[in-house]
């Protein structure tokens, strides 16, 4: 799946099979749990990201839970 722009709490939890590309920032309160890879082009602020494969954040991550691979599944 692909998010053009920012991902915020109004999107609800993003879960399921496959990966996720966020072309902006991930805001406070967001929960992402997918079986594939997660790539965030911006920053992650007080969110929970779990990826079954690799996890990449190009900006900074603050106050967040980040897990990838076996720990993210």
N, CA, C and O atoms as a MOPAC input file, in Angstrom:
PM7 MOZYME 1SCF
protein

 N      0.84600 1    -1.18300 1     0.00000 1
 C      0.00000 1     0.00000 1     0.00000 1
 C      0.88700 1     1.24200 1     0.00000 1
 O      2.05600 1     1.19000 1     0.38400 1
 N      0.31800 1     2.33800 1    -0.43100 1
 C      1.07800 1     3.58400 1    -0.53600 1
 C      0.24400 1     4.73400 1     0.01200 1
 O     -0.93300 1     4.87300 1    -0.31900 1
 N      0.86900 1     5.55900 1     0.85600 1
 C      0.21900 1     6.75000 1     1.39200 1
 C      0.95100 1     7.95900 1     0.81800 1
 O      2.13200 1     8.16400 1     1.10000 1
 N      0.25900 1     8.75100 1     0.02100 1
 C      0.84000 1     9.97300 1    -0.52600 1
 C      0.62000 1    11.08200 1     0.49100 1
 O     -0.50700 1    11.54600 1     0.66600 1
 N      1.66900 1    11.50700 1     1.15400 1
 C      1.54600 1    12.51600 1     2.19800 1
 C      1.69900 1    11.88100 1     3.56200 1
 O      2.33500 1    10.83700 1     3.70800 1
 N      1.11200 1    12.51700 1     4.55700 1
 C      1.27300 1    12.09500 1     5.94600 1
 C      0.23000 1    11.06200 1     6.36400 1
 O     -0.88200 1    11.02100 1     5.83700 1
 N      0.62000 1    10.24000 1     7.31500 1
 C     -0.28500 1     9.26300 1     7.91900 1
 C     -0.55500 1     9.73700 1     9.34300 1
 O      0.37300 1     9.92600 1    10.12900 1
 N     -1.83400 1     9.92700 1     9.66800 1
 C     -2.15700 1    10.36400 1    11.02600 1
 C     -3.21200 1     9.45400 1    11.63600 1
 O     -3.70300 1     8.52800 1    10.99200 1
 N     -3.54300 1     9.72900 1    12.86300 1
 C     -4.45500 1     8.90000 1    13.64500 1
 C     -5.82200 1     8.73200 1    12.98500 1
 O     -6.49100 1     7.72500 1    13.21800 1
 N     -6.24800 1     9.68600 1    12.17400 1
 C     -7.56500 1     9.60900 1    11.54200 1
 C     -7.67800 1     8.43300 1    10.56800 1
 O     -8.78600 1     8.01100 1    10.23700 1
 N     -6.54200 1     7.90200 1    10.10700 1
 C     -6.54600 1     6.75400 1     9.19800 1
 C     -6.87000 1     5.45400 1     9.93500 1
 O     -7.15900 1     4.43700 1     9.30400 1
 N     -6.82200 1     5.48600 1    11.25200 1
 C     -7.02600 1     4.26600 1    12.03000 1
 C     -5.79100 1     3.38400 1    11.95600 1
 O     -4.76000 1     3.80100 1    11.42700 1
 N     -5.88400 1     2.19800 1    12.47000 1
 C     -4.75600 1     1.26500 1    12.42700 1
 C     -4.60300 1     0.73900 1    10.99800 1
 O     -5.58600 1     0.39800 1    10.34100 1
 N     -3.37600 1     0.67900 1    10.53900 1
 C     -3.07600 1     0.14000 1     9.22000 1
 C     -2.46900 1    -1.24200 1     9.44500 1
 O     -1.33300 1    -1.35800 1     9.90700 1
 N     -3.22500 1    -2.28500 1     9.11900 1
 C     -2.76300 1    -3.65000 1     9.36700 1
 C     -3.05500 1    -4.51700 1     8.15300 1
 O     -3.88700 1    -4.18200 1     7.31000 1
 N     -2.34700 1    -5.64300 1     8.08700 1
 C     -2.65700 1    -6.61000 1     7.04700 1
 C     -1.45200 1    -7.11000 1     6.28900 1
 O     -0.31000 1    -6.80800 1     6.63400 1
 N     -1.72300 1    -7.88900 1     5.24200 1
 C     -0.64000 1    -8.45100 1     4.44400 1
 C     -0.01000 1    -7.39600 1     3.53800 1
 O     -0.64300 1    -6.39900 1     3.18900 1
 N      1.23700 1    -7.63100 1     3.16600 1
 C      1.91600 1    -6.72100 1     2.25300 1
 C      2.70600 1    -5.66600 1     2.98100 1
 O      2.83300 1    -5.70000 1     4.20500 1
 N      3.24400 1    -4.71600 1     2.21400 1
 C      4.07800 1    -3.66100 1     2.76800 1
 C      3.37300 1    -2.31900 1     2.73400 1
 O      2.22500 1    -2.21100 1     2.30200 1
 N      4.09100 1    -1.28600 1     3.20500 1
 C      3.53100 1     0.05700 1     3.26400 1
 C      4.62700 1     1.07500 1     2.97800 1
 O      5.71100 1     1.01000 1     3.55700 1
 N      4.34000 1     2.01900 1     2.08000 1
 C      5.20700 1     3.15500 1     1.79300 1
 C      4.46400 1     4.40600 1     2.20500 1
 O      3.36600 1     4.66700 1     1.71200 1
 N      5.05500 1     5.19500 1     3.11500 1
 C      4.47800 1     6.47200 1     3.53200 1
 C      5.38600 1     7.56100 1     2.98000 1
 O      6.55100 1     7.65300 1     3.36600 1
 N      4.86200 1     8.38300 1     2.08400 1
 C      5.68500 1     9.40000 1     1.43000 1
 C      5.85200 1    10.65600 1     2.27100 1
 O      6.55100 1    11.58300 1     1.86100 1
 N      5.22600 1    10.70400 1     3.43300 1
 C      5.34800 1    11.84200 1     4.33600 1
 C      5.75300 1    11.37300 1     5.71900 1
 O      6.59300 1    10.48600 1     5.86800 1
 N      5.14600 1    11.98100 1     6.73000 1
 C      5.43500 1    11.68400 1     8.12800 1
 C      4.36500 1    10.75900 1     8.71500 1
 O      3.24800 1    10.68100 1     8.20300 1
 N      4.72600 1    10.05900 1     9.79800 1
 C      3.76900 1     9.25600 1    10.56400 1
 C      3.58000 1     9.95600 1    11.90300 1
 O      4.53200 1    10.14300 1    12.66000 1
 N      2.34200 1    10.33800 1    12.18300 1
 C      2.05200 1    11.15000 1    13.35200 1
 C      1.72900 1    10.36000 1    14.61000 1
 O      1.61700 1     9.13400 1    14.59700 1
 N      1.58600 1    11.09600 1    15.67900 1
 C      1.32600 1    10.53600 1    17.00100 1
 C      0.06500 1     9.69400 1    17.01600 1
 O     -0.95400 1    10.06900 1    16.43800 1
 N      0.14300 1     8.54900 1    17.68400 1
 C     -1.00100 1     7.68000 1    17.86000 1
 C     -1.24200 1     6.69800 1    16.73400 1
 O     -2.14000 1     5.86200 1    16.83800 1
 N     -0.47100 1     6.77000 1    15.66200 1
 C     -0.64900 1     5.83700 1    14.54500 1
 C     -0.12700 1     4.45500 1    14.91200 1
 O      0.87100 1     4.31500 1    15.61900 1
 N     -0.82500 1     3.43800 1    14.41800 1
 C     -0.40100 1     2.05200 1    14.59300 1
 C     -0.34400 1     1.40300 1    13.21500 1
 O     -1.33100 1     1.39900 1    12.48000 1
 N      0.82100 1     0.85500 1    12.87000 1
 C      1.01100 1     0.15500 1    11.60200 1
 C      1.54800 1    -1.23200 1    11.92700 1
 O      2.53300 1    -1.35800 1    12.65400 1
 N      0.92100 1    -2.25900 1    11.40400 1
 C      1.38500 1    -3.64800 1    11.58200 1
 C      1.11000 1    -4.39200 1    10.28400 1
 O     -0.02900 1    -4.77200 1    10.01200 1
 N      2.15100 1    -4.60200 1     9.48300 1
 C      2.00600 1    -5.27700 1     8.19800 1
 C      3.00500 1    -6.42200 1     8.08800 1
 O      4.00700 1    -6.45700 1     8.80200 1
 N      2.72100 1    -7.35600 1     7.18700 1
 C      3.59300 1    -8.52500 1     7.04100 1
 C      4.81400 1    -8.23900 1     6.17600 1
 O      5.80900 1    -8.95900 1     6.25800 1
 N      4.75300 1    -7.20600 1     5.35700 1
 C      5.86000 1    -6.86300 1     4.46800 1
 C      6.73600 1    -5.77300 1     5.06000 1
 O      6.80300 1    -5.59300 1     6.27600 1
 N      7.41000 1    -5.04500 1     4.16300 1
 C      8.32300 1    -3.97000 1     4.55700 1
 C      7.54900 1    -2.67300 1     4.78800 1
 O      6.47900 1    -2.46100 1     4.21700 1
 N      8.11500 1    -1.80700 1     5.64200 1
 C      7.57700 1    -0.46400 1     5.87800 1
 C      8.68100 1     0.53100 1     5.56100 1
 O      9.80800 1     0.39500 1     6.03900 1
 N      8.35100 1     1.53700 1     4.74800 1
 C      9.30100 1     2.60900 1     4.44200 1
 C      8.60200 1     3.93500 1     4.67300 1
 O      7.52400 1     4.18400 1     4.13300 1
 N      9.22900 1     4.79100 1     5.48300 1
 C      8.69300 1     6.11400 1     5.78300 1
 C      9.67900 1     7.14500 1     5.25700 1
 O     10.83900 1     7.15600 1     5.66800 1
 N      9.23400 1     8.01200 1     4.35300 1
 C     10.11400 1     9.01300 1     3.76400 1
 C     10.36800 1    10.18300 1     4.71400 1
 O     11.34400 1    10.91500 1     4.55000 1
 N      9.50500 1    10.35900 1     5.69500 1
 C      9.63900 1    11.47100 1     6.63000 1
 C      9.98100 1    10.99800 1     8.03000 1
 O     10.75100 1    10.05600 1     8.21700 1
 N      9.39300 1    11.67100 1     9.01100 1
 C      9.65600 1    11.39200 1    10.41600 1
 C      8.55100 1    10.53100 1    11.02100 1
 O      7.45400 1    10.42400 1    10.47300 1
 N      8.86600 1     9.92100 1    12.16500 1
 C      7.89800 1     9.13600 1    12.93200 1
 C      7.85900 1     9.72800 1    14.34000 1
 O      8.89100 1     9.82500 1    15.00500 1
 N      6.67500 1    10.12100 1    14.78800 1
 C      6.52700 1    10.77100 1    16.08700 1
 C      5.49100 1    10.03900 1    16.93200 1
 O      4.30400 1    10.05400 1    16.60700 1
 N      5.92700 1     9.40400 1    18.00400 1
 C      5.05200 1     8.73500 1    18.97800 1
 C      4.05100 1     7.79000 1    18.31900 1
 O      2.85200 1     7.84200 1    18.58900 1
 N      4.57300 1     6.92300 1    17.44600 1
 C      3.74000 1     5.95800 1    16.73400 1
 C      4.29300 1     4.55200 1    16.95600 1
 O      5.37600 1     4.38000 1    17.51600 1
 N      3.53800 1     3.55600 1    16.51200 1
 C      3.96700 1     2.15900 1    16.61100 1
 C      4.01600 1     1.58300 1    15.19900 1
 O      2.99500 1     1.51400 1    14.51400 1
 N      5.21200 1     1.16700 1    14.76800 1
 C      5.40000 1     0.57900 1    13.44700 1
 C      5.95800 1    -0.82400 1    13.60300 1
 O      7.00600 1    -1.01200 1    14.22000 1
 N      5.26500 1    -1.81300 1    13.04800 1
 C      5.71100 1    -3.20800 1    13.07700 1
 C      5.67600 1    -3.74900 1    11.66200 1
 O      4.64200 1    -3.72100 1    10.99400 1
 N      6.83500 1    -4.24700 1    11.20900 1
 C      6.96600 1    -4.77700 1     9.85800 1
 C      7.45200 1    -6.21800 1     9.92600 1
 O      8.35700 1    -6.53600 1    10.69700 1
 N      6.85400 1    -7.08200 1     9.12600 1
 C      7.30000 1    -8.47200 1     9.06900 1
 C      8.62400 1    -8.61600 1     8.34800 1
 O      9.32900 1    -9.61100 1     8.52200 1
 N      8.96700 1    -7.61400 1     7.53100 1
 C     10.24700 1    -7.58900 1     6.82100 1
 C     11.03300 1    -6.37900 1     7.30400 1
 O     11.05100 1    -6.10700 1     8.50400 1
 N     11.67800 1    -5.65100 1     6.41300 1
 C     12.51400 1    -4.52700 1     6.84100 1
 C     11.68800 1    -3.28500 1     7.15600 1
 O     10.55500 1    -3.13000 1     6.70000 1
 N     12.29600 1    -2.40300 1     7.95300 1
 C     11.67300 1    -1.15300 1     8.36500 1
 C     12.67900 1    -0.03400 1     8.12900 1
 O     13.81000 1    -0.10100 1     8.61000 1
 N     12.27000 1     0.99300 1     7.39000 1
 C     13.16700 1     2.08900 1     7.04300 1
 C     12.48800 1     3.41700 1     7.32200 1
 O     11.36900 1     3.65700 1     6.86800 1
 N     13.16700 1     4.28300 1     8.07300 1
 C     12.68000 1     5.62900 1     8.36500 1
 C     13.76000 1     6.60700 1     7.93100 1
 O     14.86100 1     6.59200 1     8.48200 1
 N     13.46400 1     7.45800 1     6.95300 1
 C     14.47500 1     8.38300 1     6.43800 1
 C     14.68600 1     9.58400 1     7.35500 1
 O     15.77800 1    10.15200 1     7.38500 1
 N     13.66700 1     9.97500 1     8.09600 1
 C     13.78600 1    11.08300 1     9.03600 1
 C     14.08400 1    10.55900 1    10.42800 1
 O     14.57200 1     9.44000 1    10.58600 1
 N     13.79500 1    11.35600 1    11.42000 1
 C     14.02600 1    10.92900 1    12.80900 1
 C     12.80500 1    10.17900 1    13.33800 1
 O     11.69500 1    10.32100 1    12.82600 1
 N     13.04000 1     9.38100 1    14.37100 1
 C     11.95500 1     8.68200 1    15.06200 1
 C     12.06100 1     9.03700 1    16.54000 1
 O     13.11200 1     8.84000 1    17.15100 1
 N     10.98700 1     9.55600 1    17.11700 1
 C     10.99800 1     9.96700 1    18.51200 1
 C      9.81800 1     9.38500 1    19.26400 1
 O      8.67900 1     9.47000 1    18.80600 1
 N     10.09000 1     8.79100 1    20.42000 1
 C      9.03800 1     8.28500 1    21.27700 1
 C      8.17600 1     7.20900 1    20.63100 1
 O      6.98900 1     7.09700 1    20.93900 1
 N      8.76000 1     6.42300 1    19.74400 1
 C      8.00400 1     5.43700 1    18.97300 1
 C      8.45600 1     4.01800 1    19.24900 1
 O      9.55900 1     3.78900 1    19.74500 1
 N      7.58600 1     3.05900 1    18.92100 1
 C      7.92800 1     1.64100 1    18.97300 1
 C      8.16300 1     1.19000 1    17.53900 1
 O      7.26100 1     1.27400 1    16.70600 1
 N      9.37200 1     0.71200 1    17.24600 1
 C      9.72500 1     0.26000 1    15.90500 1
 C     10.21200 1    -1.18200 1    15.99800 1
 O     11.10600 1    -1.48800 1    16.78700 1
 N      9.62200 1    -2.07000 1    15.18900 1
 C     10.02100 1    -3.48000 1    15.21600 1
 C      9.97600 1    -4.01100 1    13.79200 1
 O      9.06700 1    -3.69200 1    13.02500 1
 N     10.97800 1    -4.83400 1    13.44300 1
 C     11.04600 1    -5.38800 1    12.09200 1
 C     11.50400 1    -6.84600 1    12.13000 1
 O     12.10700 1    -7.29500 1    13.10500 1
 N     11.21000 1    -7.56800 1    11.06400 1
 C     11.59300 1    -8.97100 1    10.97400 1
 C     10.76100 1    -9.80400 1    11.92400 1
 O      9.56900 1    -9.55000 1    12.10200 1
 N     11.37900 1   -10.79000 1    12.53100 1
 C     10.65700 1   -11.69600 1    13.44300 1
 C     10.02100 1   -10.92400 1    14.60600 1
 O      8.95300 1   -11.29700 1    15.09000 1
 N     10.68200 1    -9.84400 1    15.05400 1
 C     10.14100 1    -9.05600 1    16.17000 1
 C      8.90600 1    -8.26600 1    15.75600 1
 O      8.05900 1    -7.94800 1    16.59200 1
 N      8.80000 1    -7.94700 1    14.46000 1
 C      7.68100 1    -7.14400 1    13.98700 1
 C      6.46100 1    -7.94800 1    13.59200 1
 O      5.34500 1    -7.43100 1    13.54400 1
 N      6.68900 1    -9.23100 1    13.30700 1
 C      5.59600 1   -10.07200 1    12.80400 1
 C      4.56300 1   -10.36800 1    13.84900 1
 O      3.58600 1   -11.06300 1    13.57100 1

